[in-house]
Short mmCIF file of C-alpha atoms and ligand atoms in Angstrom, two decimals:
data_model
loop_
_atom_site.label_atom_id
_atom_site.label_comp_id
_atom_site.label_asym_id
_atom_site.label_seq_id
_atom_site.Cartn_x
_atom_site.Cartn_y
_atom_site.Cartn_z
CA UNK A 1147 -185.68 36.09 -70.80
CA UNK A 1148 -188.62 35.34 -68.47
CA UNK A 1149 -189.69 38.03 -66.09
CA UNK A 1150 -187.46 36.62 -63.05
CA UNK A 1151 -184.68 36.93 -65.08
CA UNK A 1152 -185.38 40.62 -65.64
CA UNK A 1153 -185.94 41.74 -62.59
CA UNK A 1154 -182.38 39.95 -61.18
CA UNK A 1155 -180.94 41.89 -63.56
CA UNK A 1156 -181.74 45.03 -62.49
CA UNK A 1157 -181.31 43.17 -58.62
CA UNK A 1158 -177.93 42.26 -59.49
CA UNK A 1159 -177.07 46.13 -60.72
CA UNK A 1160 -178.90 47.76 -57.85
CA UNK A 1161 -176.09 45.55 -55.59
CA UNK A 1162 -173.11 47.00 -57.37
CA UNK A 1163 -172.26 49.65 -55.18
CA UNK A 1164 -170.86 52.19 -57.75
CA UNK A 1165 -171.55 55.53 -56.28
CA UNK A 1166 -169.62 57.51 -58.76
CA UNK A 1167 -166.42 55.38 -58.85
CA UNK A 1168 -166.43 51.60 -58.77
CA UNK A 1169 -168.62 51.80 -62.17
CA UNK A 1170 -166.01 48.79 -63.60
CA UNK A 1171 -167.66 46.28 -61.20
CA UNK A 1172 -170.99 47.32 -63.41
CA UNK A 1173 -169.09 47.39 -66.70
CA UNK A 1174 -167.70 43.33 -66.01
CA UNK A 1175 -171.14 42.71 -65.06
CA UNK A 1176 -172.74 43.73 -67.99
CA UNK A 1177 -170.12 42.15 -70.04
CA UNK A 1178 -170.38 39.11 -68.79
CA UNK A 1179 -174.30 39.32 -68.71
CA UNK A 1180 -173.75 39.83 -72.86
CA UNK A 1181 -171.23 37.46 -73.54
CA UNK A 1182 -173.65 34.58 -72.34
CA UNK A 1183 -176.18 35.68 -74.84
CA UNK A 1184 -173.41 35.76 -77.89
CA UNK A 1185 -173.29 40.16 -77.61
CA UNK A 1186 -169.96 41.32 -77.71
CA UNK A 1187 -168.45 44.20 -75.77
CA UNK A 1188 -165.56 46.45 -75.15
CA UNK A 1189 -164.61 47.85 -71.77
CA UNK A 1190 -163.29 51.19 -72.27
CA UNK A 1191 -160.90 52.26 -69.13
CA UNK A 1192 -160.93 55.84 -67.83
CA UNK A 1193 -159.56 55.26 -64.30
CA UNK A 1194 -158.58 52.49 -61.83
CA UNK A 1195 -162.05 51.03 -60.97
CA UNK A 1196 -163.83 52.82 -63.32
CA UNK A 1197 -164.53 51.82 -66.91
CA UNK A 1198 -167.31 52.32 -69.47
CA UNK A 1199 -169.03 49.49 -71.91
CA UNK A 1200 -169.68 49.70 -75.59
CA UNK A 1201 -171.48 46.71 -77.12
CA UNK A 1202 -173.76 46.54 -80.39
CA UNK A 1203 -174.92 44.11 -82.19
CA UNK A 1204 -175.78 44.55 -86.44
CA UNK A 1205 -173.32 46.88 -88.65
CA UNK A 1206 -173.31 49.18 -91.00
CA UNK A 1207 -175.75 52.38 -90.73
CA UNK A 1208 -177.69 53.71 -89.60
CA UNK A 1209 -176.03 53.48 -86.33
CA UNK A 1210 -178.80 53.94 -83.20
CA UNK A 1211 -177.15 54.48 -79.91
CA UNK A 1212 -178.68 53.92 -76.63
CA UNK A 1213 -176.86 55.12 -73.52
CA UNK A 1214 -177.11 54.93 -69.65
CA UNK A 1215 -174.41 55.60 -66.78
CA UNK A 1216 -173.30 53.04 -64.38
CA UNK A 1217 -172.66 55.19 -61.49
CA UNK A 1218 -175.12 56.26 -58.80
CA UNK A 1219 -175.19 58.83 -55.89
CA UNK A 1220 -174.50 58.10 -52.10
CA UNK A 1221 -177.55 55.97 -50.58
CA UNK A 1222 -177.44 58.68 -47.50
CA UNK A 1223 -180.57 59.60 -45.79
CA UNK A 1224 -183.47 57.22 -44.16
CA UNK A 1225 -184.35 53.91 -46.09
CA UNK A 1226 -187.12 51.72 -45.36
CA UNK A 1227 -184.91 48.91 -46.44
CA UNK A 1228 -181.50 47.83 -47.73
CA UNK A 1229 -180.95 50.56 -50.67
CA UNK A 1230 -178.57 47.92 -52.34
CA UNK A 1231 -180.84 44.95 -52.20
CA UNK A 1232 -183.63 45.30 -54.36
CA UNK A 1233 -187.28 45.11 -52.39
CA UNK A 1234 -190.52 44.94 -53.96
CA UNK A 1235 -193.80 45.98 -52.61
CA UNK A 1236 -197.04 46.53 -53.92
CA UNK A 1237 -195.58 47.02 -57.28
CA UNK A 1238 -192.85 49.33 -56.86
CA UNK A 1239 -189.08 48.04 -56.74
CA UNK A 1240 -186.92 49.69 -53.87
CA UNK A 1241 -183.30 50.26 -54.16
CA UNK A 1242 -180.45 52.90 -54.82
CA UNK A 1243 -180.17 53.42 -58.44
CA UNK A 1244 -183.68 51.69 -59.64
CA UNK A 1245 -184.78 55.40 -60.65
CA UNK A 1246 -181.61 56.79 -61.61
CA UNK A 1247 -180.89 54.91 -63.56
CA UNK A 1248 -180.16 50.62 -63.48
CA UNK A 1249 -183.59 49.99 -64.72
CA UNK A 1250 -183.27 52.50 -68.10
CA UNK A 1251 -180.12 50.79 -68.16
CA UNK A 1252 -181.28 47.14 -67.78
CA UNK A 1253 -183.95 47.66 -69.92
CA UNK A 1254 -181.68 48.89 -72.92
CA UNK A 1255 -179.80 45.51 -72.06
CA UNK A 1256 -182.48 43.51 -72.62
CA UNK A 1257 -183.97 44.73 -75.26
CA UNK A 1258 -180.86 44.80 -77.12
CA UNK A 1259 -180.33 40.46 -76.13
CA UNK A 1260 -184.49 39.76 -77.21
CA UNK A 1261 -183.86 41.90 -80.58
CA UNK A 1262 -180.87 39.62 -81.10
CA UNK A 1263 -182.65 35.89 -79.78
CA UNK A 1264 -185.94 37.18 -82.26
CA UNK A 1265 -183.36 37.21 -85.20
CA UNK A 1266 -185.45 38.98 -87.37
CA UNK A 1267 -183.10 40.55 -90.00
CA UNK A 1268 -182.25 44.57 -89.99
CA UNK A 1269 -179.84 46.95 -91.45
CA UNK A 1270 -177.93 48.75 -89.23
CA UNK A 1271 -176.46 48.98 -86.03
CA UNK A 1272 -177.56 49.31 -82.43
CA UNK A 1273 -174.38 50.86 -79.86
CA UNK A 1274 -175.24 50.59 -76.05
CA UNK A 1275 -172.86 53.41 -74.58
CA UNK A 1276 -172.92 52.78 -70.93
CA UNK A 1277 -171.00 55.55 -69.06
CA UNK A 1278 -169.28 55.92 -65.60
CA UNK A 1279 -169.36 59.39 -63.32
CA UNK A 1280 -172.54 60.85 -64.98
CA UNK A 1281 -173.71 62.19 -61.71
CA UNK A 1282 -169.96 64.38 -61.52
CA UNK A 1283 -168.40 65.31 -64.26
CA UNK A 1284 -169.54 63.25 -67.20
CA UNK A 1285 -166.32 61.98 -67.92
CA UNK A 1286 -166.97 58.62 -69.53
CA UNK A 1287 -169.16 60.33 -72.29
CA UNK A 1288 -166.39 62.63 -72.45
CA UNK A 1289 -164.03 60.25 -72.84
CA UNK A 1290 -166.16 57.83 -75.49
CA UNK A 1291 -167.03 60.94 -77.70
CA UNK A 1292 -163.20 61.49 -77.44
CA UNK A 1293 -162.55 58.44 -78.67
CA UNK A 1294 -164.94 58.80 -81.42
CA UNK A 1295 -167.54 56.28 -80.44
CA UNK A 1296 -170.11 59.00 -81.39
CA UNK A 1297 -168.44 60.14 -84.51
CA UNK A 1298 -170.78 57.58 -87.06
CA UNK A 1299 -173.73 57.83 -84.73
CA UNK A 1300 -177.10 58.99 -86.77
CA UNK A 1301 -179.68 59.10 -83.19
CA UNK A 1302 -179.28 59.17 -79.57
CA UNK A 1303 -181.56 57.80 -76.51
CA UNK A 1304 -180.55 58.55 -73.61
CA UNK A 1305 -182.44 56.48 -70.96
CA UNK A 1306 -182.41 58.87 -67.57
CA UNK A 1307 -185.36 58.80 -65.38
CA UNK A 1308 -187.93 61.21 -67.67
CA UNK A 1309 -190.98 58.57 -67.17
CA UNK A 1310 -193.60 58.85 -69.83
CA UNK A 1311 -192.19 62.40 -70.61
CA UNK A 1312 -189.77 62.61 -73.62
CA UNK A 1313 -186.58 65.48 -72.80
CA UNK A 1314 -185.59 66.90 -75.71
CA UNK A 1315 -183.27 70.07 -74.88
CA UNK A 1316 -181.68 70.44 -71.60
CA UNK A 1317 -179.51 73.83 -69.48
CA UNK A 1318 -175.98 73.28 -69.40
CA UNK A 1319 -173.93 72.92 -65.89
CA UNK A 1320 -170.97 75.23 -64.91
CA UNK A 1321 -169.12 74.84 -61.73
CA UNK A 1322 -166.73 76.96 -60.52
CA UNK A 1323 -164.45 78.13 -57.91
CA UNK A 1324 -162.84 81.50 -56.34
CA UNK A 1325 -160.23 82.10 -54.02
CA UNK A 1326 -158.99 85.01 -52.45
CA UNK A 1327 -155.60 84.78 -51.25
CA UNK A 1328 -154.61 87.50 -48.38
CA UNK A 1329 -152.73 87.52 -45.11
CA UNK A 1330 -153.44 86.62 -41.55
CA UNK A 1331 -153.21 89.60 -39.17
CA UNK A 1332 -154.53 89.92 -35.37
CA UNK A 1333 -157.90 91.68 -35.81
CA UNK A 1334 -156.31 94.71 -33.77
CA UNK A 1335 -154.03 95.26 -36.40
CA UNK A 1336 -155.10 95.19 -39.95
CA UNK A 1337 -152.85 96.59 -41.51
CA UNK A 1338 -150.36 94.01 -41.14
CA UNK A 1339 -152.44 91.47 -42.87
CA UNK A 1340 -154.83 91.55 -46.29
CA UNK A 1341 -158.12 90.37 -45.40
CA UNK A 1342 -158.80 87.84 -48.22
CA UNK A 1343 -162.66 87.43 -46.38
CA UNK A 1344 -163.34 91.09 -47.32
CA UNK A 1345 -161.89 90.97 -50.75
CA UNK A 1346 -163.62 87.98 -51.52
CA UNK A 1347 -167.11 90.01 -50.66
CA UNK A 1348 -165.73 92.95 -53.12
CA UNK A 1349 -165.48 90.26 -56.00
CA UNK A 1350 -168.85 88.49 -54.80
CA UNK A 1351 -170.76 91.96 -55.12
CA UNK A 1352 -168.97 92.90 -58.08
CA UNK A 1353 -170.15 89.13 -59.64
CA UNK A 1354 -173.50 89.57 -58.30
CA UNK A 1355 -173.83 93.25 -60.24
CA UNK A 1356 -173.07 91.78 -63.37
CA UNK A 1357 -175.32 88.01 -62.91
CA UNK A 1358 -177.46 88.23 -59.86
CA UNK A 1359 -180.57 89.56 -61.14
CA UNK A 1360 -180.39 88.04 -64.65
CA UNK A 1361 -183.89 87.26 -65.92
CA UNK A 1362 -183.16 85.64 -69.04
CA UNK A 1363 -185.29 82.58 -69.95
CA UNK A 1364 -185.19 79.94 -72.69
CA UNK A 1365 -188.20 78.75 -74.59
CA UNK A 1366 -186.93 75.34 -74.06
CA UNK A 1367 -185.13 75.21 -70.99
CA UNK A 1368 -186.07 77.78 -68.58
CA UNK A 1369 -184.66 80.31 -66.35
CA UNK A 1370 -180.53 81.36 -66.64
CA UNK A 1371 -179.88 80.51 -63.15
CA UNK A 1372 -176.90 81.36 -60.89
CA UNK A 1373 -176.11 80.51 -57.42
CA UNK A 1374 -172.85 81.26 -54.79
CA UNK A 1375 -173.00 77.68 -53.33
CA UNK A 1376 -170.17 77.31 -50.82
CA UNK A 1377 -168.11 79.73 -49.05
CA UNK A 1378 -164.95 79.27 -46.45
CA UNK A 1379 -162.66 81.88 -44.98
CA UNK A 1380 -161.00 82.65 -41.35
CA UNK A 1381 -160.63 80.69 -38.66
CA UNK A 1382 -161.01 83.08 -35.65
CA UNK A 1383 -163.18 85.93 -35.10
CA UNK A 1384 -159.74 87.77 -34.01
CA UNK A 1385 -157.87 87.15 -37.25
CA UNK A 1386 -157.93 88.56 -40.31
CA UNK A 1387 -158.58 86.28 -42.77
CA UNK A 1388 -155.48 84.97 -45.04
CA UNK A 1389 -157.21 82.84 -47.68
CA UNK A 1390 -161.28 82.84 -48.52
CA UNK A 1391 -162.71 79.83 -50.98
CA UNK A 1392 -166.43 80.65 -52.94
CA UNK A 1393 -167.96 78.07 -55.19
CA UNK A 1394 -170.67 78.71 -57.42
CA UNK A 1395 -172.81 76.63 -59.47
CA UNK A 1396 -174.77 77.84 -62.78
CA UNK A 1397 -177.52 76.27 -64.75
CA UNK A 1398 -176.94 77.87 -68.36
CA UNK A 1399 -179.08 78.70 -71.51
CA UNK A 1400 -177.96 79.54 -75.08
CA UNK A 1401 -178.48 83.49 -74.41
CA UNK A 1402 -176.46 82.86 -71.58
CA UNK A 1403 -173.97 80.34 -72.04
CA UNK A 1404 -171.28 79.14 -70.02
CA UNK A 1405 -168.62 81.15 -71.54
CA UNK A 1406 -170.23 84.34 -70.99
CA UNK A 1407 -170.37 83.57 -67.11
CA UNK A 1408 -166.76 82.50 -67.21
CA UNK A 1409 -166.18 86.09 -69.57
CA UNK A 1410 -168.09 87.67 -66.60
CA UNK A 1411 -166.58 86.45 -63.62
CA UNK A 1412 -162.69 87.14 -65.29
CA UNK A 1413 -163.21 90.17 -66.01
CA UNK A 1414 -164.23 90.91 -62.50
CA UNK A 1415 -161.50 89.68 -61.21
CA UNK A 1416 -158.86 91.49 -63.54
CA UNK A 1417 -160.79 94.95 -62.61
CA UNK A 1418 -160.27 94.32 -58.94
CA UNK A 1419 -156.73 93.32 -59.50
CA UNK A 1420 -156.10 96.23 -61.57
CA UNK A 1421 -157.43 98.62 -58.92
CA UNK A 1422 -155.64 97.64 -55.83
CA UNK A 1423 -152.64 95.14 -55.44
CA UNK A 1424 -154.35 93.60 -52.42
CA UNK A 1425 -156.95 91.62 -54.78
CA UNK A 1426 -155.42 88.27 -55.77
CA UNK A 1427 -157.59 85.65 -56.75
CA UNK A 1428 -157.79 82.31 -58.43
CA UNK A 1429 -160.22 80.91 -60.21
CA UNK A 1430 -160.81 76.69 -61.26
CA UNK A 1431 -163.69 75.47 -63.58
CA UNK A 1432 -164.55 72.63 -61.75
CA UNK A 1433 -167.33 71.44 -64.40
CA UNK A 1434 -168.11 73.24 -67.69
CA UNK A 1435 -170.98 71.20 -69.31
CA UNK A 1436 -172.66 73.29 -72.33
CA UNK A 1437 -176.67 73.87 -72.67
CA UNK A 1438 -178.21 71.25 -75.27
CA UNK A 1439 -180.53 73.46 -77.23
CA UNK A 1440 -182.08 70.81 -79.25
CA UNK A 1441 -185.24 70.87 -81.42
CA UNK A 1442 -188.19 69.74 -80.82
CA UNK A 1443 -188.78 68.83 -84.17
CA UNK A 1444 -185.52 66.60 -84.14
CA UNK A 1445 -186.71 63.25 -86.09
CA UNK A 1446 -186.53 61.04 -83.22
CA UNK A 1447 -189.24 62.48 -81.47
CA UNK A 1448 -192.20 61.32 -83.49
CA UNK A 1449 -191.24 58.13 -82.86
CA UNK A 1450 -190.72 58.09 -79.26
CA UNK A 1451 -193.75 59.49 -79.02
CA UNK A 1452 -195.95 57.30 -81.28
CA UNK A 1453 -194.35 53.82 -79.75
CA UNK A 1454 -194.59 55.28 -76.12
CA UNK A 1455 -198.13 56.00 -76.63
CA UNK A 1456 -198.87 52.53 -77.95
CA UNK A 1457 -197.28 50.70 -74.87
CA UNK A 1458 -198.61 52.73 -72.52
CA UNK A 1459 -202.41 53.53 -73.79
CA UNK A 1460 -201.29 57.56 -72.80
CA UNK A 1461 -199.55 60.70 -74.09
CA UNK A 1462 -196.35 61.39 -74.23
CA UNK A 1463 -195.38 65.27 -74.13
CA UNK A 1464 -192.28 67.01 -74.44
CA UNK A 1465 -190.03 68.77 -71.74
CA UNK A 1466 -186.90 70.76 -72.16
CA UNK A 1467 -185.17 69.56 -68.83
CA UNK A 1468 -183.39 71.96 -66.00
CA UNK A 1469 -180.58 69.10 -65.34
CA UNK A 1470 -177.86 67.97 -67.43
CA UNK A 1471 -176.95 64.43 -68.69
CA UNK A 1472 -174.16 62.93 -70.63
CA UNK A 1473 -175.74 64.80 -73.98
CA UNK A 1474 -174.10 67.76 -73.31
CA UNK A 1475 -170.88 65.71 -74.06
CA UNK A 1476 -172.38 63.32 -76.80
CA UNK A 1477 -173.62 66.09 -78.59
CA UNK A 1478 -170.58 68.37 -78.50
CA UNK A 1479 -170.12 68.26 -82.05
CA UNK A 1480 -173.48 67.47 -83.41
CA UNK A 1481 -175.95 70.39 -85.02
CA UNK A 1482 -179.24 71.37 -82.67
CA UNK A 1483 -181.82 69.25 -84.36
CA UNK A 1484 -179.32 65.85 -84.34
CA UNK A 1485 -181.97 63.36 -83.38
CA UNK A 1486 -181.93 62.53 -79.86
CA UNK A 1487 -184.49 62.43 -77.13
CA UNK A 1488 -184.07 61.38 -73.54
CA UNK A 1489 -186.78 59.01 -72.55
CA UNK A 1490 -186.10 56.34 -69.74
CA UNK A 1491 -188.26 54.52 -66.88
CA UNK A 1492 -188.42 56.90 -63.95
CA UNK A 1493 -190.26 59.33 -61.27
CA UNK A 1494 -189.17 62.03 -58.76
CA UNK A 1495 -187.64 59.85 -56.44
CA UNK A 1496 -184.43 60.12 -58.06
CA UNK A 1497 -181.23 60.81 -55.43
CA UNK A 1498 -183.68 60.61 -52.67
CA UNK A 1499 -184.21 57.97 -49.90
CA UNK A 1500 -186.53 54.86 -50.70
CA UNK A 1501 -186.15 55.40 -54.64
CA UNK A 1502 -188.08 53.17 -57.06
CA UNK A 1503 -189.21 52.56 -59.93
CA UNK A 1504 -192.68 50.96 -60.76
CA UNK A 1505 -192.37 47.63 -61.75
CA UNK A 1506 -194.90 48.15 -64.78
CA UNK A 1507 -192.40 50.93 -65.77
CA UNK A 1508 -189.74 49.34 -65.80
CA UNK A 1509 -191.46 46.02 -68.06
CA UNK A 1510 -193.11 48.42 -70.84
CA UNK A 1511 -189.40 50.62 -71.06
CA UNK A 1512 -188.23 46.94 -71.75
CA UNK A 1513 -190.93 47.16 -74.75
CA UNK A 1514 -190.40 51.06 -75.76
CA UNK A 1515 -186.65 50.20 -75.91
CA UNK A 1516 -187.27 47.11 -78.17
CA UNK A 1517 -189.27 48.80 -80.13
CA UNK A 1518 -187.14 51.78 -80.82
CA UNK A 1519 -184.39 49.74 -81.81
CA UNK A 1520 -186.80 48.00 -84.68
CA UNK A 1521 -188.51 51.40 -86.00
CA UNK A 1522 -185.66 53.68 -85.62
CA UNK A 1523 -183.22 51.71 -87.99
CA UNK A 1524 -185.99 51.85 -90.43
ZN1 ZN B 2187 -178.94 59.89 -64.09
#
């Protein structure tokens, strides 16, 4: 493929709008973008609309999986130009989803089709996992570690937007929400009612005692954070409140994992309940993504690091991440030090207005990728 071809690729992606549905449009594409080069794929439904890709090329082990999602968020906020028509200037390439992540996932692409056209001879096999609703939910690497595309799989890259940074270990993701259920009263009499507003505050404070001033940090990750992130209740400054909603979003570690929030926050609500019969509450786990603790002396790394360094001409140090990504799902059932990194063309414009990616980026990822696929099966 000649550099024009390259860059429509990741062109023709950035014009797919798949803002966390609509990823099947991307999946066809890609398909079709294989198929002309002799790859073979499977599109794996989840939804209406939404579908993920497997394709690979080789057999046998070891098996070295590359994956990127399809989906992107909203292109909200002030562009400088068309966020689904790809723009360049002065190196960088504009356009919703060139960061996060179309180029890692164009690059894995054609990597992948040049290691096949060089047919130089390996053992092994090399599995492009291309997921939908990464940016909610992670549901298509749910769904493809459910089906057991993961199950033979000896390493993992994962190709979001870490630049020349390699993301080893990342916090997990919990999102949840509380609702107080009461009755609506005229504010001038009370008693008739149950103000769910107020008992929602008892159970916030109660939370809060338990969780709010946690200072618990990983080595590898970071702060245990925890955050009330939405709250809705009442109507009318005259009524009492029948129904209150909270949501609350947590960034976990292993010393404070998802389930121990979740512990936390039920047992809260059972000691209210049991008090008074006024308290009634419901709670829904909205997301419940676990921490990847990972190692950073998983095998992988070394050699992210040593073919990074020799495309680029710089170093390449290690991060443990404060986001999430589709490894919490991949790696459900894999031990800490399973060899994976996360390692894909990016910068901080990510989700913002006017993202990009440099075009120099997104050529030596191209290269990285390549090479990854040749060393790691070795
Ligand atoms: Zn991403």
């Amino acid at each position: 493929m000649n550099k024009n071809e390259k860059i429509k690729l990741l062109a023709d992606l950035v014009a797919i709008r798949s803002m966390n549905d609509n990823e099947e449009a991307v999946a066809e594409y890609l398909a079709a973008f294989l198929d002309k080069y002799g790859i073979e794929s499977e599109i794996v439904q989840y939804a209406p609309h939404r579908a993920n890709l497997v394709a690979e090329i080789g057999n046998g082990h070891p098996v070295l999986a590359f994956s990127g999602h399809e989906d992107v968020v909203d292109a909200v906020g002030d562009w400088n130009t068309d966020p689904f028509q790809l723009t360049g200037k002065y190196g960088k390439l504009y356009g919703r989803g060139t960061c996060d992540m179309k180029s890692g996932v164009a690059a894995m692409i054609i990597a992948m089709i040049e290691l096949k056209q060089s047919e130089m001879p390996f053992e092994g096999t090399i599995r492009l996992l291309i997921t939908l609703g990464e940016e909610v939910g992670e549901f298509g690497a749910e769904q493809l570690t459910e089906q057991g595309f993961m199950d033979d799989v000896d390493s993992l890259i994962i190709g979001e937007p870490t630049g020349y940074k390699i993301c080893y270990a990342h916090k997990g993701s919990l999102d949840i929400k509380l609702k107080a259920m009461g009755k609506i009263a005229h504010s001038s009499m009370p008693d008739l009612g149950n103000n769910a507003l107020q008992n929602m505050l008892d159970l916030v404070t109660l939370i809060n005692q338990e969780i709010g001033d946690t200072e618990i940090v990983d080595p590898e990750t970071g702060k245990f954070l925890f955050n009330f992130t939405v709250m809705q209740g009442g109507t009318q400054v005259n009524s009492i409140p029948g129904t209150t909603e909270v949501q609350l979003n947590s960034r976990t570690i292993d010393d404070f994992s998802n389930e121990k929030v979740i512990n936390i926050i039920e047992n809260a609500i059972k000691q209210l309940e049991k008090t008074d019969p006024k308290y009634q509450f419901d709670m829904e786990i909205l997301m419940n993504l676990p921490p990847v603790d990972g190692d950073k002396n998983n095998s992988l790394i070394k050699l992210g690091q040593k073919i990074g360094e020799a495309v680029t001409d710089q170093k390449i140090p290690l991060f443990g991440g404060s986001y999430t990504t589709d490894a919490a799902k991949f790696l459900v059932d894999k031990p800490d030090d399973f060899p994976m990194i996360i390692f894909g063309p990016g910068n901080q414009s990510l989700h913002s207005s006017n993202e990009y990616i440099d075009e120099s980026m997104y050529f030596n990822f191209i290269e990285i990728y390549k090479q990854l696929m040749i060393e790691g099966l070795k």
